[in-house]
Amino acid sequence: MKIDRRSFLALGLGAAAGTAFTPLPWKLTDDASIWTQNWRWLPLPEDGDVTYETTACTLCPGGCGIRVRKVKDRIVKIEGLPEHPVNQGGICALGISGTQILYGGSRVTSPMRRSGDRGKNEWTRITWDEALAEVKAQINALVDADKADTIACITGSDRGTVPLLFKRLLAVLGSPNFMTTATMEDSYRAVFRKMHGLKGPVDVRFDFENTGFVLSFGSGLIEGWGSPLRMIRAANVWKANKTPMIQVEQRLSNTAAFSGGLLAVNPGTEADLALGLCHAIISGNLHQAGSVSGFAEFANLLKQKYSVDTVATKTGLKATAIVDLARKFANPASRSVAVCGRGKGTTAGSMREFMAVHALNILAGRVNAPGGVFAVPAPDDIAWAGDTVMTSAISGKTRIDEAGTGAYTLADSLLNRIPSGIVEKGESSIGLLFVSEANPVYTLSGTKNVRKAFKKIPYIVSFATCLDDTTAYADLILPNHSYLERYQDVPVRAGLSKPLVNLTKPVSAPVYDTQNVGDTVISIAKSLEGSVAEAFPWENYEDCLAKTLGGRWETLKEKGFVEGEANPVALGNVILPSEMPDIPAISGDGNLPLILLPKDSMRLWGDAVADPPFALKIVPDTELKGTETVVEVSPKTAVAQGLEDGKEAVLTTTLKSVTVKVAVSDGIMDGVVAIPRGLGRSSAEKYLDDKGVNVCELMEPQEDKVSGFDAVIGTRASLKRA
Amino acid sequence: MFPFIFEWVWDEGHIMFFGAMWYVILILASGLGYCLIKAVKDTLAGGHGPQDHH
Amino acid sequence: MDYDFIPKGHNRCSFGTFAAGMVILGVIVLWGFYAAALCWIKGLNQTNMNDSYGFALWIWADLAVIAIGGGAFFTGLLRYVIGLDELKNIINFAVIVGFCCYCSAMLILAIDIGQPLRGWFIFWHANVHSMLTEVAFCLSLYLCVLAIEYLPLILENGKIDEVPFFHNLSHTMHGAMAVFAATGAFLSCFHQGSLGGVTGVLFGRPFGYREGIFVWPWTFFLYTWSAAACGPCFTMLTCKITETITGKRLVKDNVYDLLAKISGWMIGTYIVAKIADTVYWATVTSPSMGFGLMDYYSLHPLHHGIWILILEIVVCGVVPALILISQKGRATKPLFNLAIVLAVLGVCLNRWVMVMTPMAMPVMTFDSWVTYFPSWQEIATTILPFAGGIMVVALSYRYLPVFPQEKELNSKR
Amino acid sequence: MKKETEHKPGKKYGMVIDLDKCTGCGSCMAACMAENNVPCKDDESNKLSSITWIRVYRLTNRKPFPETEICYLPRPCMHCGGVGDQGHSPCVSVCPATATDYDHGTGIVSQIYTRCFGCRYCMAACPYHARYFNWWDPVWPGDLKKTLSPNVSPRMRGVVEKCSFCFHRYQLAMEKAYVEGRRDLEEGEYQTACTQACPSGAITFGDLDNPDHAVAKMKEHPNAFRLLERLQTNPKVYYISSREWVRRAGDNYLKNEPTNSKPRAAAHHG
């Protein structure tokens, strides 16, 4: 057959037309649509039986009960536990994001030995046996050199069996250096010791559910202070009951906005306001009688230095407003309470402020009164054989942080004093450091010094679940199960009105090669043999829990929590101060024109636990934009400093200069720069890694002369157009 | 588009819309068909080369 | 080199010059297709569009080319249905320009949708209540019509015409052209209108929403009318540009004059309707939704304020209408040129405002305006059809007898 | 075709959000994301391409410090019923591929992801910005895939998604009810994820037409309002605020119009 042009064209056309009548084009279009609906890189969630299991959340100190929804063995969602007294079914964004910690990219998936330089988070996987042998060798080396007392431990809390197992291990080895990170609760404890002469462990509790008037000195009552969910519920009760809420702050925080009662005082004058209120109460003869020593001196101090007029000038408020507020506050019918602890209360804060606020509560008769603030004994229900022997054996030894001795009798541990101590001495007083459920490199202010100090510590063992700023300085990680994979009793402080113990349960099988930190401590102790091993007579951690908790173990396993009762401690004689400590809460160079204040929110978490993706996703673009922290200033400040909304600027403090973005907002006082806490982590996870700046890098620490804690709440700064 | 697709309904909107659509397609198809057939016919009848261009 | 393919008796530039031009255009087209491929492979994250500007440069380009491509259907309507025989001298060119415009529109739409491989769902699972469905059906059918109208012209190429079948086909198709043109006009009226309806029916978007008659908001009619009015201006504009580039006269002045006069009256009537519509919307429709006229303009991030409305209606509407209606205006070359340019700008500006603003404008009081600037991928894919269009026009001009009057007008030399 | 519900009036699920209770904590957003397999990108700080089915807006009274006030306003999909609840919601009527539909049985506006081809016309139609486009491929790196719930299919790049009032929970509850031989749900049986998570209890969910459900009473509260009522979208989400400026911020008003000016009486569409 001859193929000429014509037949070729005809053939082509015919073929084209013919194809249209075959199923081919239809098949292809159909395939195309099916393919676009099932891209192979689009995950297809595996189906299976759905079950719910209850446990507790430990991501913040709040103590919420949670239930997890499981599909086969996967935890797909975390919800609030309706029958739990703290949250009653509600749950915060961080709690919901717990699954992203369990399965997240920052998990430590097996024991690891540092392979890179300190600060780099570079690791080599090793086996559990190797890891435990290494810890054993480190401990033995120190014991042999008679330096066992240089072994130190940092934990996030001193409650429950796990911190106490650490404490016991240290004690049996002969070291008193068990430390916890300080929070506002430690400052409250210091206040109880200072102003009521109380000794020993005492807890603060707030009867918020029965409060009739709330005066908050910068506490983020609905932004994560205390037990966040309990506080949100309490605040809603106040709103429903039209309970007045006064928020003393420089910024329209969510708490201030919710309260509808913002009282904007000049930064750093909160204590002055409290003292001014005290003065107004005393001069109005509105104070409650009681056994008080030093009343006359205190009254005289107020009269001399903190008269209503002086305070009015200092705070920028009207004298009449102060007197008015004092009258309302002191009215017994108000059932008022004054609260302090800045933001989420994750830092200790200044004793000057705590003492002033507590004096106010004392004068109004609000201590150990319904609706007020309570001093209660810390629970002592965990008792192990030989505790007293061990305690007395180490009681003579000086702690590295000097807590409890000399000038520092008010504090139980002063972690903040460690870095400066090491840096000043040029060598580490710690020979071996254990870190568990804490992230001191991130949370201690003056990060540069902290890093320097941690570099000097000869050996650091981390028991972290996830990589973070502190693991970066560790030599060895013995990874803990996440809270969803392990048993742990979690006594809740957080200012709850009743003592509460939660139990976390292994609602998920271990996802990675990790181990319950309780088991790890017990096996370390057992490997050391002799008296050390004898002090840990349990088969494993679960056995320890069962034996320690006794009758409560079964209840906890079944119900997930046990609520108790606590009777307030007898306060005895109140000691009012005759002189107020003079510690500036604002650190830094006074020549810098602005004051930098950290801000907390329920969407951005600034403590040990970093924001998982869901929580980070809902952080507003007025706090984080791209990889830069956004700071908030008032329109006037912006004009004065030549700043523009949304544009870059350079934020400088005595410690550091960083590029940030500016958000101009009506809700902030002139001259103040608010900076979100919780950013600037090296979390080894792509979502949050290297985004923004850590507030602590900018804040120069300020040792409180009364308590020894870090008192800094803000720092001087400049903000200039980039 | 076709009555066998499951969300097809016999309501006024569908009837009007698809009625008009199929009508237009019919006109275009038959117009084009007519042209093609006539052109084929004329070509087969022969003679109509480029020479006898009007 | 390609002498055999050039229509007999016509002068064309050297093949080298032509090829060079084609290569330059071809590079631009390839660049555009590269950008398009990026969008297809990596998705619409290649653009700078976002949830506030989900309709952006592309949709504007789409609506604009369809509006200015309206010259094809309206000239066709005048020529074949109404019988203005004079216009046969420009209808070929109008069809080519229209074809380019509609091809561009289809191409842009194919890039603009998030799931291009599912694009056919618009036909398969059609929701007849959606203006976009109407657009899709009429648009694709009208593109077929344009192809049918273009085909006989291609068949008239000297070489192709040598094949008896093609010669005959071209001949018969010319004969049946009135049917196609009428169908095309019907389809065009609907899809031009539906494009207007796209924003007009958005009762959640007070800037775009218009009341109307039966299922059609007033914008439905305004869009059809404005496309019919300004489309021919674009045909004339491109024709003038072709004349400038080729250095030849291609269409007689009386043809321009006739089309311009009709266009002038169309623009005039359109602009009266548009003003009436704007006034009614600003004083009745919009206030009932809680918006005063200035609410739409005072906070716009580009700070053009209400001037954009004045520019569209007065400068690019009333002015060209007056020029084109007056005998003197049409006869004065610079004025005539100005008028057709303004008319084209006017319709493009109208589409710009109606595409960008309704979606970007905050309706909730606590929402805010954002700004948008297209990414290079969006710009490249928007330039692509223009370059492609120029190629098609150039190829057609070189190898096809597009302008029946060309020989006559240039024979003196 | 859609007459099967005729013998029994359909439900009208809706929400009442008490803005006086909302603390702006963002739990609802996170709960929604976890419930509905909403992905997270590396950078979610560009809120113009960040998918949050329910978004908490921050409203201010625009007064200078310290008179400034803030109100947080969670905005899920409004599940507009259109005039007379005939299902003529802004988005449903415009979708060219019938990928979004109004369910007359529940009053819920659905979105069929595998049908949507990403023209974004519905987004242009929705004045609440409740619809989100998947500009990027959803990614769950590593073991994060294990967090995916099988009840909700992950969406692919290039389609529009939005709040469904956790419709899968309705389906699960109905399945359970059928198994138990019931044809109706108790109020508590079907609740959205955001409602459950809210620490303040600010969100109440239920059948707006059922006088036994809390929402039916709450929506009659004198301080109740809906967003952009004047557009006649007829949303199913009500808000309550004791503050006048907040209620006024819920809609657009000409300068001298009082808050709560009624929309025009004429049903000029639908």
mmCIF file of C-alpha atoms in Angstrom, chain A residues 425-533:
data_model
loop_
_atom_site.group_PDB
_atom_site.id
_atom_site.type_symbol
_atom_site.label_atom_id
_atom_site.label_comp_id
_atom_site.label_asym_id
_atom_site.label_seq_id
_atom_site.Cartn_x
_atom_site.Cartn_y
_atom_site.Cartn_z
ATOM 1 C CA LYS A 425 35.540 30.005 89.807
ATOM 2 C CA GLY A 426 36.623 28.982 86.355
ATOM 3 C CA GLU A 427 36.066 25.328 87.177
ATOM 4 C CA SER A 428 33.112 23.154 87.861
ATOM 5 C CA SER A 429 32.128 22.342 91.413
ATOM 6 C CA ILE A 430 29.916 19.643 89.950
ATOM 7 C CA GLY A 431 31.669 16.432 89.012
ATOM 8 C CA LEU A 432 28.715 14.611 87.541
ATOM 9 C CA LEU A 433 25.335 16.029 86.733
ATOM 10 C CA PHE A 434 22.052 14.232 86.235
ATOM 11 C CA VAL A 435 19.262 16.133 84.493
ATOM 12 C CA SER A 436 15.738 14.797 84.422
ATOM 13 C CA GLU A 437 12.523 16.525 83.309
ATOM 14 C CA ALA A 438 14.253 19.888 83.326
ATOM 15 C CA ASN A 439 15.786 22.125 80.703
ATOM 16 C CA PRO A 440 17.997 24.500 82.694
ATOM 17 C CA VAL A 441 20.099 25.651 79.740
ATOM 18 C CA TYR A 442 16.920 27.023 78.226
ATOM 19 C CA THR A 443 15.084 28.263 81.313
ATOM 20 C CA LEU A 444 17.830 29.917 83.365
ATOM 21 C CA SER A 445 18.366 33.571 82.524
ATOM 22 C CA GLY A 446 21.686 34.760 81.237
ATOM 23 C CA THR A 447 21.911 31.871 78.776
ATOM 24 C CA LYS A 448 25.428 32.703 77.628
ATOM 25 C CA ASN A 449 26.809 32.165 81.124
ATOM 26 C CA VAL A 450 24.687 29.072 81.609
ATOM 27 C CA ARG A 451 26.131 27.550 78.452
ATOM 28 C CA LYS A 452 29.627 28.449 79.532
ATOM 29 C CA ALA A 453 29.065 26.796 82.897
ATOM 30 C CA PHE A 454 27.524 23.642 81.439
ATOM 31 C CA LYS A 455 30.475 23.298 79.096
ATOM 32 C CA LYS A 456 32.714 23.172 82.154
ATOM 33 C CA ILE A 457 30.813 20.384 83.927
ATOM 34 C CA PRO A 458 32.922 17.259 83.361
ATOM 35 C CA TYR A 459 30.094 14.826 82.747
ATOM 36 C CA ILE A 460 26.383 15.299 82.239
ATOM 37 C CA VAL A 461 23.849 12.508 82.050
ATOM 38 C CA SER A 462 20.481 13.450 80.673
ATOM 39 C CA PHE A 463 17.333 11.427 81.181
ATOM 40 C CA ALA A 464 15.386 13.441 78.633
ATOM 41 C CA THR A 465 12.527 12.202 76.495
ATOM 42 C CA CYS A 466 13.173 14.758 73.775
ATOM 43 C CA LEU A 467 16.293 16.528 72.614
ATOM 44 C CA ASP A 468 16.452 20.093 73.846
ATOM 45 C CA ASP A 469 18.852 22.889 74.751
ATOM 46 C CA THR A 470 20.136 20.971 77.773
ATOM 47 C CA THR A 471 20.648 17.581 76.139
ATOM 48 C CA ALA A 472 22.882 19.479 73.743
ATOM 49 C CA TYR A 473 25.347 19.806 76.631
ATOM 50 C CA ALA A 474 24.982 16.257 77.909
ATOM 51 C CA ASP A 475 27.514 13.502 77.356
ATOM 52 C CA LEU A 476 25.083 10.670 77.641
ATOM 53 C CA ILE A 477 21.345 10.357 77.236
ATOM 54 C CA LEU A 478 19.417 7.573 78.927
ATOM 55 C CA PRO A 479 16.097 8.387 77.326
ATOM 56 C CA ASN A 480 12.983 8.313 79.428
ATOM 57 C CA HIS A 481 9.655 7.067 78.093
ATOM 58 C CA SER A 482 7.306 9.876 77.238
ATOM 59 C CA TYR A 483 4.537 10.466 79.769
ATOM 60 C CA LEU A 484 2.216 8.405 77.587
ATOM 61 C CA GLU A 485 4.433 5.343 77.804
ATOM 62 C CA ARG A 486 5.228 5.157 81.500
ATOM 63 C CA TYR A 487 3.907 4.846 84.995
ATOM 64 C CA GLN A 488 4.694 7.767 87.239
ATOM 65 C CA ASP A 489 3.004 9.268 90.245
ATOM 66 C CA VAL A 490 2.686 13.008 89.800
ATOM 67 C CA PRO A 491 1.750 14.940 92.932
ATOM 68 C CA VAL A 492 0.329 18.256 91.770
ATOM 69 C CA ARG A 493 1.215 21.535 93.489
ATOM 70 C CA ALA A 494 0.219 24.455 91.252
ATOM 71 C CA GLY A 495 -1.750 26.140 94.010
ATOM 72 C CA LEU A 496 -4.700 23.740 93.821
ATOM 73 C CA SER A 497 -7.045 24.029 96.766
ATOM 74 C CA LYS A 498 -6.730 20.310 97.518
ATOM 75 C CA PRO A 499 -3.709 18.021 97.357
ATOM 76 C CA LEU A 500 -3.877 15.872 94.269
ATOM 77 C CA VAL A 501 -1.823 12.988 93.006
ATOM 78 C CA ASN A 502 -2.125 11.901 89.377
ATOM 79 C CA LEU A 503 -0.809 8.723 87.876
ATOM 80 C CA THR A 504 0.486 8.593 84.334
ATOM 81 C CA LYS A 505 0.017 5.224 82.746
ATOM 82 C CA PRO A 506 1.663 3.455 79.827
ATOM 83 C CA VAL A 507 -1.273 4.013 77.481
ATOM 84 C CA SER A 508 1.089 3.415 74.588
ATOM 85 C CA ALA A 509 3.673 0.705 74.216
ATOM 86 C CA PRO A 510 7.157 2.235 74.048
ATOM 87 C CA VAL A 511 7.549 3.669 70.550
ATOM 88 C CA TYR A 512 11.334 3.745 70.758
ATOM 89 C CA ASP A 513 14.143 2.073 72.664
ATOM 90 C CA THR A 514 13.526 4.042 75.841
ATOM 91 C CA GLN A 515 13.078 3.143 79.489
ATOM 92 C CA ASN A 516 11.130 4.548 82.401
ATOM 93 C CA VAL A 517 13.506 6.857 84.223
ATOM 94 C CA GLY A 518 12.453 5.223 87.488
ATOM 95 C CA ASP A 519 13.715 1.898 86.208
ATOM 96 C CA THR A 520 16.881 3.521 84.956
ATOM 97 C CA VAL A 521 17.681 5.031 88.366
ATOM 98 C CA ILE A 522 16.972 1.741 90.094
ATOM 99 C CA SER A 523 19.199 -0.170 87.697
ATOM 100 C CA ILE A 524 21.997 2.388 88.099
ATOM 101 C CA ALA A 525 21.742 1.962 91.866
ATOM 102 C CA LYS A 526 21.684 -1.807 91.603
ATOM 103 C CA SER A 527 24.722 -1.809 89.348
ATOM 104 C CA LEU A 528 26.666 0.051 92.028
ATOM 105 C CA GLU A 529 26.064 -2.850 94.435
ATOM 106 C CA GLY A 530 26.708 -2.700 98.138
ATOM 107 C CA SER A 531 24.846 -0.210 100.292
ATOM 108 C CA VAL A 532 23.720 1.735 97.269
ATOM 109 C CA ALA A 533 21.998 -1.268 95.775
#
